[in-house]
Short mmCIF file of C-alpha atoms in Angstrom, two decimals:
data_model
loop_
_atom_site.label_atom_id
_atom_site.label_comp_id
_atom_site.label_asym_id
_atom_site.label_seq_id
_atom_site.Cartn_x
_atom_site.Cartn_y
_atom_site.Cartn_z
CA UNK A 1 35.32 12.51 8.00
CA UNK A 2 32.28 10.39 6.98
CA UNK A 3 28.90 11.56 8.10
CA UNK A 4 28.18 8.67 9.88
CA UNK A 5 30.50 8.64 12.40
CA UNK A 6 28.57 12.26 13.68
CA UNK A 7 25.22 10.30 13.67
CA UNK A 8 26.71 6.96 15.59
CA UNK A 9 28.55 9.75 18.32
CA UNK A 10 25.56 11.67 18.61
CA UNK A 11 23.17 8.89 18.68
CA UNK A 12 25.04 6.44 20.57
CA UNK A 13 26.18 9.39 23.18
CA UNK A 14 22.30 9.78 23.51
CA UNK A 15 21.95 5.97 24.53
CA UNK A 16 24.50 5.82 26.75
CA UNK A 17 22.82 8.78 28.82
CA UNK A 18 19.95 7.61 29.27
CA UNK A 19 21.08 4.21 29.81
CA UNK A 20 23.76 5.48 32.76
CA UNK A 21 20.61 7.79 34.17
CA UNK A 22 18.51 4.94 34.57
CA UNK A 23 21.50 2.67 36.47
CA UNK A 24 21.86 5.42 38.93
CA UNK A 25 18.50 5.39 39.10
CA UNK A 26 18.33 1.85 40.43
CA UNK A 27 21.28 2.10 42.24
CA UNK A 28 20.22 5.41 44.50
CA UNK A 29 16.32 3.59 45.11
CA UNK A 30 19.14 0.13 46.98
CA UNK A 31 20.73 2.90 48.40
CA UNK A 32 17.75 4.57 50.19
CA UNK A 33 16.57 0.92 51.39
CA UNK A 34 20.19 -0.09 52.60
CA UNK A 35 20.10 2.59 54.30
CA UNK A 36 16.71 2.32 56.14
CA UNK A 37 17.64 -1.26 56.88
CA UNK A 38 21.21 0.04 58.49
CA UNK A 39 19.37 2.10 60.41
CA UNK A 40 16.89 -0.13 61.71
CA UNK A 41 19.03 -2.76 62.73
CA UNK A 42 21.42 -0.10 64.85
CA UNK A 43 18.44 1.16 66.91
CA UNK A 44 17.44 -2.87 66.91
CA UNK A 45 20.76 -3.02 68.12
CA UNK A 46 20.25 -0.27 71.01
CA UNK B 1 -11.35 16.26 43.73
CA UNK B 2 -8.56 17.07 46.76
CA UNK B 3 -5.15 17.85 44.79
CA UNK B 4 -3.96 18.53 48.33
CA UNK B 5 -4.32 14.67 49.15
CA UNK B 6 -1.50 13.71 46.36
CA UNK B 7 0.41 16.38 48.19
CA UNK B 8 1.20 14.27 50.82
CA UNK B 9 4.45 11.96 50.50
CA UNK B 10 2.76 8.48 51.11
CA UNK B 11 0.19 8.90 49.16
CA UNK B 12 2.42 10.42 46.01
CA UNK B 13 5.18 7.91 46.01
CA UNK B 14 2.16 5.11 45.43
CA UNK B 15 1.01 6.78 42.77
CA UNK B 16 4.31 7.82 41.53
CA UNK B 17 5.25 3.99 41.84
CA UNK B 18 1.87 3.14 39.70
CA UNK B 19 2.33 5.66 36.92
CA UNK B 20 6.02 5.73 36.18
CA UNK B 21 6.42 2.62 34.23
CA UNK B 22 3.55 3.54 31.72
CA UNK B 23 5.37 6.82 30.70
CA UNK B 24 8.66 4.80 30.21
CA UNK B 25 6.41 2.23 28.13
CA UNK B 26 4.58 5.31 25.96
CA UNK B 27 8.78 6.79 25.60
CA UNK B 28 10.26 3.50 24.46
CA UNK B 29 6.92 3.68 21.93
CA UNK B 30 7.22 6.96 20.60
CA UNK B 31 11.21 7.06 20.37
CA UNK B 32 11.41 3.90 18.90
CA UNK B 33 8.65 5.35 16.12
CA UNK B 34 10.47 8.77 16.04
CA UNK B 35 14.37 7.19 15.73
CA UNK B 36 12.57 4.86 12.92
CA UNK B 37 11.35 7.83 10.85
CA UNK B 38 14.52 10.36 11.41
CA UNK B 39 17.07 7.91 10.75
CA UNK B 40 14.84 5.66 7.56
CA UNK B 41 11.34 7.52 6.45
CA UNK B 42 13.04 11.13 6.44
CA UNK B 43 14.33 12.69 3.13
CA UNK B 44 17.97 14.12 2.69
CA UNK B 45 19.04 17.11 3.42
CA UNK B 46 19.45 19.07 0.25
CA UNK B 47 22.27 21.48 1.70
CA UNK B 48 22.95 19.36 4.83
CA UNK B 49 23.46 15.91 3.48
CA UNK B 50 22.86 12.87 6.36
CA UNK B 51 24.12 14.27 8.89
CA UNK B 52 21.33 17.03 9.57
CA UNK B 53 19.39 13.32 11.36
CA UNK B 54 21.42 14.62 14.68
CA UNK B 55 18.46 17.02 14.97
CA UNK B 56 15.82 14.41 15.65
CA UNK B 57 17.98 14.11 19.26
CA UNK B 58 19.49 17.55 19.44
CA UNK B 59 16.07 20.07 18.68
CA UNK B 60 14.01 18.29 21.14
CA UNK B 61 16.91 17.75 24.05
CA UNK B 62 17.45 21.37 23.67
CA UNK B 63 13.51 21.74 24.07
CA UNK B 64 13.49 19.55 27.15
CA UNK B 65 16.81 21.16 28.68
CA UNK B 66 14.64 24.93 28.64
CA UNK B 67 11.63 23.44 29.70
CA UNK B 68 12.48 20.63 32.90
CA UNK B 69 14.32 23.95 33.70
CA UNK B 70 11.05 25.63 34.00
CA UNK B 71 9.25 23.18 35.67
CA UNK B 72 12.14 23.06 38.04
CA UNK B 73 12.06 26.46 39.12
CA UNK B 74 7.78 26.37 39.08
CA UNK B 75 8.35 23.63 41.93
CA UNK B 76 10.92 25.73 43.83
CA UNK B 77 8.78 28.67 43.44
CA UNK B 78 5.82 26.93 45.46
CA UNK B 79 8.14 25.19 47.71
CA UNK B 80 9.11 28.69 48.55
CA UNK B 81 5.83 30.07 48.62
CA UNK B 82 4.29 27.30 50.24
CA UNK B 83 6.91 25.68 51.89
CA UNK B 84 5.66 22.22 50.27
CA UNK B 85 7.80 19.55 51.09
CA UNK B 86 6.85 17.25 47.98
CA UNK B 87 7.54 20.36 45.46
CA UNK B 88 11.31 20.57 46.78
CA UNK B 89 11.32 17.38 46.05
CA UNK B 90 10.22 17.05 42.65
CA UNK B 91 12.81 20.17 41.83
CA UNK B 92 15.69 17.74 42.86
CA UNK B 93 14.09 14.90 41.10
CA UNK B 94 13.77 16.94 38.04
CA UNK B 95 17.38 18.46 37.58
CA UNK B 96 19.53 15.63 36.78
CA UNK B 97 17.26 14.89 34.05
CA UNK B 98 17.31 18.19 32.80
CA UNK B 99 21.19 18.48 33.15
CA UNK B 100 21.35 14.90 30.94
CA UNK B 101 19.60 17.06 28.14
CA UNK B 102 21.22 20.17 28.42
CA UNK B 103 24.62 17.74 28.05
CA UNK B 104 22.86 16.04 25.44
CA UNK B 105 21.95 19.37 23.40
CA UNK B 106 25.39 20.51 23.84
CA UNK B 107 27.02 17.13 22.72
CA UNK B 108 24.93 16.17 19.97
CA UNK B 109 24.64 20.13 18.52
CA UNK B 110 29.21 20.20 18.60
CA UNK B 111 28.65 17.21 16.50
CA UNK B 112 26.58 19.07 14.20
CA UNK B 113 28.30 21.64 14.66
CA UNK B 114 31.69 20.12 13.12
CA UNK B 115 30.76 18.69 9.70
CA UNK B 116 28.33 21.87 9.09
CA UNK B 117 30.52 24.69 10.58
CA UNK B 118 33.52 23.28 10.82
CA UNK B 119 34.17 22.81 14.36
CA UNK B 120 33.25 21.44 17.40
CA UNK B 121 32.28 24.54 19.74
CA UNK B 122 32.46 28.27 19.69
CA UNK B 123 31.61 30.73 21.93
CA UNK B 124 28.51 31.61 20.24
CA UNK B 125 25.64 33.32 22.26
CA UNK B 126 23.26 30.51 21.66
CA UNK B 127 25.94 27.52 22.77
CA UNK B 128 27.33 29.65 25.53
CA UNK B 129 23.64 30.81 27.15
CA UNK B 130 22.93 27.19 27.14
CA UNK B 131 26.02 26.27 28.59
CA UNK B 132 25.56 28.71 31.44
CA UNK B 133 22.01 26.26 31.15
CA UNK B 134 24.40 23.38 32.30
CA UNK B 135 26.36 24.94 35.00
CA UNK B 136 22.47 26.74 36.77
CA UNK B 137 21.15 22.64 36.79
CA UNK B 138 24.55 21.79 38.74
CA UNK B 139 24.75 24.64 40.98
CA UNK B 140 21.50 23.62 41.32
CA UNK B 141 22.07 20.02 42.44
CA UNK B 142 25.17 21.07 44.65
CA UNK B 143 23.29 23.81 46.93
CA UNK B 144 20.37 21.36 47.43
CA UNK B 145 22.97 18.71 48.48
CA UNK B 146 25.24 21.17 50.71
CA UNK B 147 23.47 21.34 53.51
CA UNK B 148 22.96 18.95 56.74
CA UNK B 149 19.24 20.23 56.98
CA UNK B 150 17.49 19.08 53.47
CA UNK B 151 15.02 21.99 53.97
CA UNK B 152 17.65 24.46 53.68
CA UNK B 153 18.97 23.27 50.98
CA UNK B 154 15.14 23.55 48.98
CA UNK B 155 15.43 27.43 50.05
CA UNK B 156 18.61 28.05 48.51
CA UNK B 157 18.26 26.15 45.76
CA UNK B 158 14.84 27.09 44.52
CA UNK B 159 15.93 30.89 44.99
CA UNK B 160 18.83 29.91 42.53
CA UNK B 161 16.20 28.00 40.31
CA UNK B 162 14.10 31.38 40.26
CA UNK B 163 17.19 33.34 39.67
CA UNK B 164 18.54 31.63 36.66
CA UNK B 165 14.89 31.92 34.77
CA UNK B 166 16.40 34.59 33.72
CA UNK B 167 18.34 32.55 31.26
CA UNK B 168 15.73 30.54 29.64
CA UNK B 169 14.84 34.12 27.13
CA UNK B 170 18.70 34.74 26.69
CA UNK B 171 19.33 31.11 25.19
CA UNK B 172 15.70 31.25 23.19
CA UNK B 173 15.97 34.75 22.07
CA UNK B 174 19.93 34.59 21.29
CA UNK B 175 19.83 33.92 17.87
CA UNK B 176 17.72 36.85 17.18
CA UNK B 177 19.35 39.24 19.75
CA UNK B 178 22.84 38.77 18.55
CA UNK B 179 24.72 37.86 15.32
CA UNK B 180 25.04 33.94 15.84
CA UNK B 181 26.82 31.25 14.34
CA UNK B 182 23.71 29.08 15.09
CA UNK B 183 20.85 28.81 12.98
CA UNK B 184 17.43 30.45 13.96
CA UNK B 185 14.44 28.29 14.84
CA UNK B 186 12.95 26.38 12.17
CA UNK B 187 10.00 25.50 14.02
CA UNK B 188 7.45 28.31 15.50
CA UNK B 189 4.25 28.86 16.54
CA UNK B 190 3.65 30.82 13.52
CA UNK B 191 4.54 27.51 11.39
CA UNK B 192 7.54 25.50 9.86
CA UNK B 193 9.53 25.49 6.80
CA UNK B 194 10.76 21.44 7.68
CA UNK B 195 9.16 18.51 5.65
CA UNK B 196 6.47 16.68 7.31
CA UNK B 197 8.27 13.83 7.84
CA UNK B 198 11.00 15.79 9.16
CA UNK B 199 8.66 17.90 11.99
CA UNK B 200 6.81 14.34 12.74
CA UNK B 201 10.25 12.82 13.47
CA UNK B 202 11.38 15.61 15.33
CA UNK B 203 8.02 16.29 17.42
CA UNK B 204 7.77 12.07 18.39
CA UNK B 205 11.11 12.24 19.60
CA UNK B 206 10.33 15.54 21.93
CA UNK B 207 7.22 13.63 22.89
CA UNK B 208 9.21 10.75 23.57
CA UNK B 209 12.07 12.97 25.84
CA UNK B 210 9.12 14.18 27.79
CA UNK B 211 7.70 11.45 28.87
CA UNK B 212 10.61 9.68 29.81
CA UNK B 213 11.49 12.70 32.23
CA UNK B 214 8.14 12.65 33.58
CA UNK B 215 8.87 8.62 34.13
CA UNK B 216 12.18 9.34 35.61
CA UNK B 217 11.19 12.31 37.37
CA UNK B 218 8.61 10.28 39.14
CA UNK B 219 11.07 7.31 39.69
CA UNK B 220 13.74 9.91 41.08
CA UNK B 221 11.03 11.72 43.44
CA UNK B 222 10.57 7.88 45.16
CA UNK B 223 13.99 7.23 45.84
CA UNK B 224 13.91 11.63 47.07
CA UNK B 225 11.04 10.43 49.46
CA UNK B 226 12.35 7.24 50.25
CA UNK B 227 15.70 9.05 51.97
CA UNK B 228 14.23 11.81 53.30
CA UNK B 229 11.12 10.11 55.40
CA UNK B 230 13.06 7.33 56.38
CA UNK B 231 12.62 7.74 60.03
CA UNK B 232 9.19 7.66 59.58
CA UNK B 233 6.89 4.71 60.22
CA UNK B 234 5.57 3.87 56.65
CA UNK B 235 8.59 4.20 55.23
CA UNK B 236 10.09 1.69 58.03
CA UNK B 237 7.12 -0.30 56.82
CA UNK B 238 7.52 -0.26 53.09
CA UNK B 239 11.27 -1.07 53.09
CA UNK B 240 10.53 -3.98 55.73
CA UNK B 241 8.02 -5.51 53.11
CA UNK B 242 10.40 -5.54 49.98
#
């Protein structure tokens, strides 16, 4: 098989880790404030 | 100076939230410079042809997998000691990253692996020790997580950290302890046998890998503070304001 297609897999594999680390990223720092917000508004609630 | 002061959660995640960006700016600088000269300034391989670039990724995620390892168990080890709350925290913000480069050495090297040996994986003292590297950072991450009471969860899973050190020699020391499929190191202390251009590729990307896992590390340990103090009143504070 061609060389390059080792490069582009390992390469691209690469990007798409660090890309996918740095979504969950983002999405567990909305998490944390949805959840502070939830949890204000029940006690506001009380 | 009072290092105890940044100790404190408040006072850490501002300065975490100041600093992170301009390691992610200095990573995106020195990657972009160290993919640049791997995959266009870099000479051929005389035995390995093209596809010997994969190292330029594969050395230094296999540097950073051993080493946020380290650092991991350091933190547990003074959470322990200490019983620091911040430090437990930074050990779970640090292993996820570290996992993502132990996956990334273990990807990257099976294709390497394939075109040079002539297949994907074997069970090979090196690629197995840092396998076992793999499975530590996710017991890791699950024992911290399995507990109701986050503090339990440091204890048990620093005392793992501290347990699987024990690792970090078998996976550097493998190649010369047993009879290995994988190569030895090409890089030392002592010196290298790699062109220049080669070791400056190679050594911009590991500066590059470290500095983004400081930057994430310090992104992660917000969103770690940010769930854990959020009964208290700054917290209540900060998330009313944004």
């Amino acid at each position: 098989m061609n060389h390059a297609f080792y490069l582009w897999m390992s390469y691209g594999a690469t990007a798409l880790a660090v890309l996918a680390e740095i979504v969950a990223l983002r999405a567990r720092r909305a998490r944390a404030l949805r959840l502070i917000e939830e949890e204000r508004d029940l006690e506001a609630q009380d | 100076m009072n290092w105890f002061y940044f100790a404190s959660p408040p006072t850490f995640y501002r300065l975490a939230g100041w600093l992170a960006p301009w390691f992610f700016v200095v990573a995106a600088v020195l990657g972009a410079a160290g993919v640049y000269i791997g995959l266009v300034e870099a000479p051929t391989d005389a035995q390995q042809g093209e596809v010997y670039r994969v190292i330029f990724i594969h050395v230094p995620a296999a540097w950073m997998s051993m080493f946020l390892y380290f650092v991991m168990a350091c933190y547990g080890g003074v959470s322990l000691t200490f019983n620091t709350r911040l430090a437990a925290m930074m050990a779970r913000a640090i292993a996820p990253t570290g996992a993502m480069f132990t996956f990334v050495a273990l990807w990257t090297g099976s294709f390497w692996g394939r075109p040079t040996w002539g297949t994907y994986w074997v069970w090979d003292a090196r690629l197995t020790s840092e396998l076992v590297l793999l499975f530590l950072y996710f017991g890791f991450m699950a024992l911290a997580s399995a507990f109701e009471d986050p503090r339990r969860g440091d204890r048990a899973s620093a005392l793992l950290a501290l347990i699987g050190l024990v690792n970090l020699p078998i996976i550097y020391f493998s190649v010369l302890w047993w009879n290995t499929l994988h190569q030895g190191s090409s890089v030392s202390f002592k010196g290298t046998s790699m062109h220049v251009a080669m070791l400056t590729g190679m050594l911009l990307m590991a500066f590059s890998f470290w500095m983004y896992s400081i930057g994430t590390a310090l992104v992660r340990v917000r969103a770690v503070i940010l769930e854990r103090e959020r009964r208290s009143h700054w917290v209540r504070a900060l998330a009313a304001r944004t």
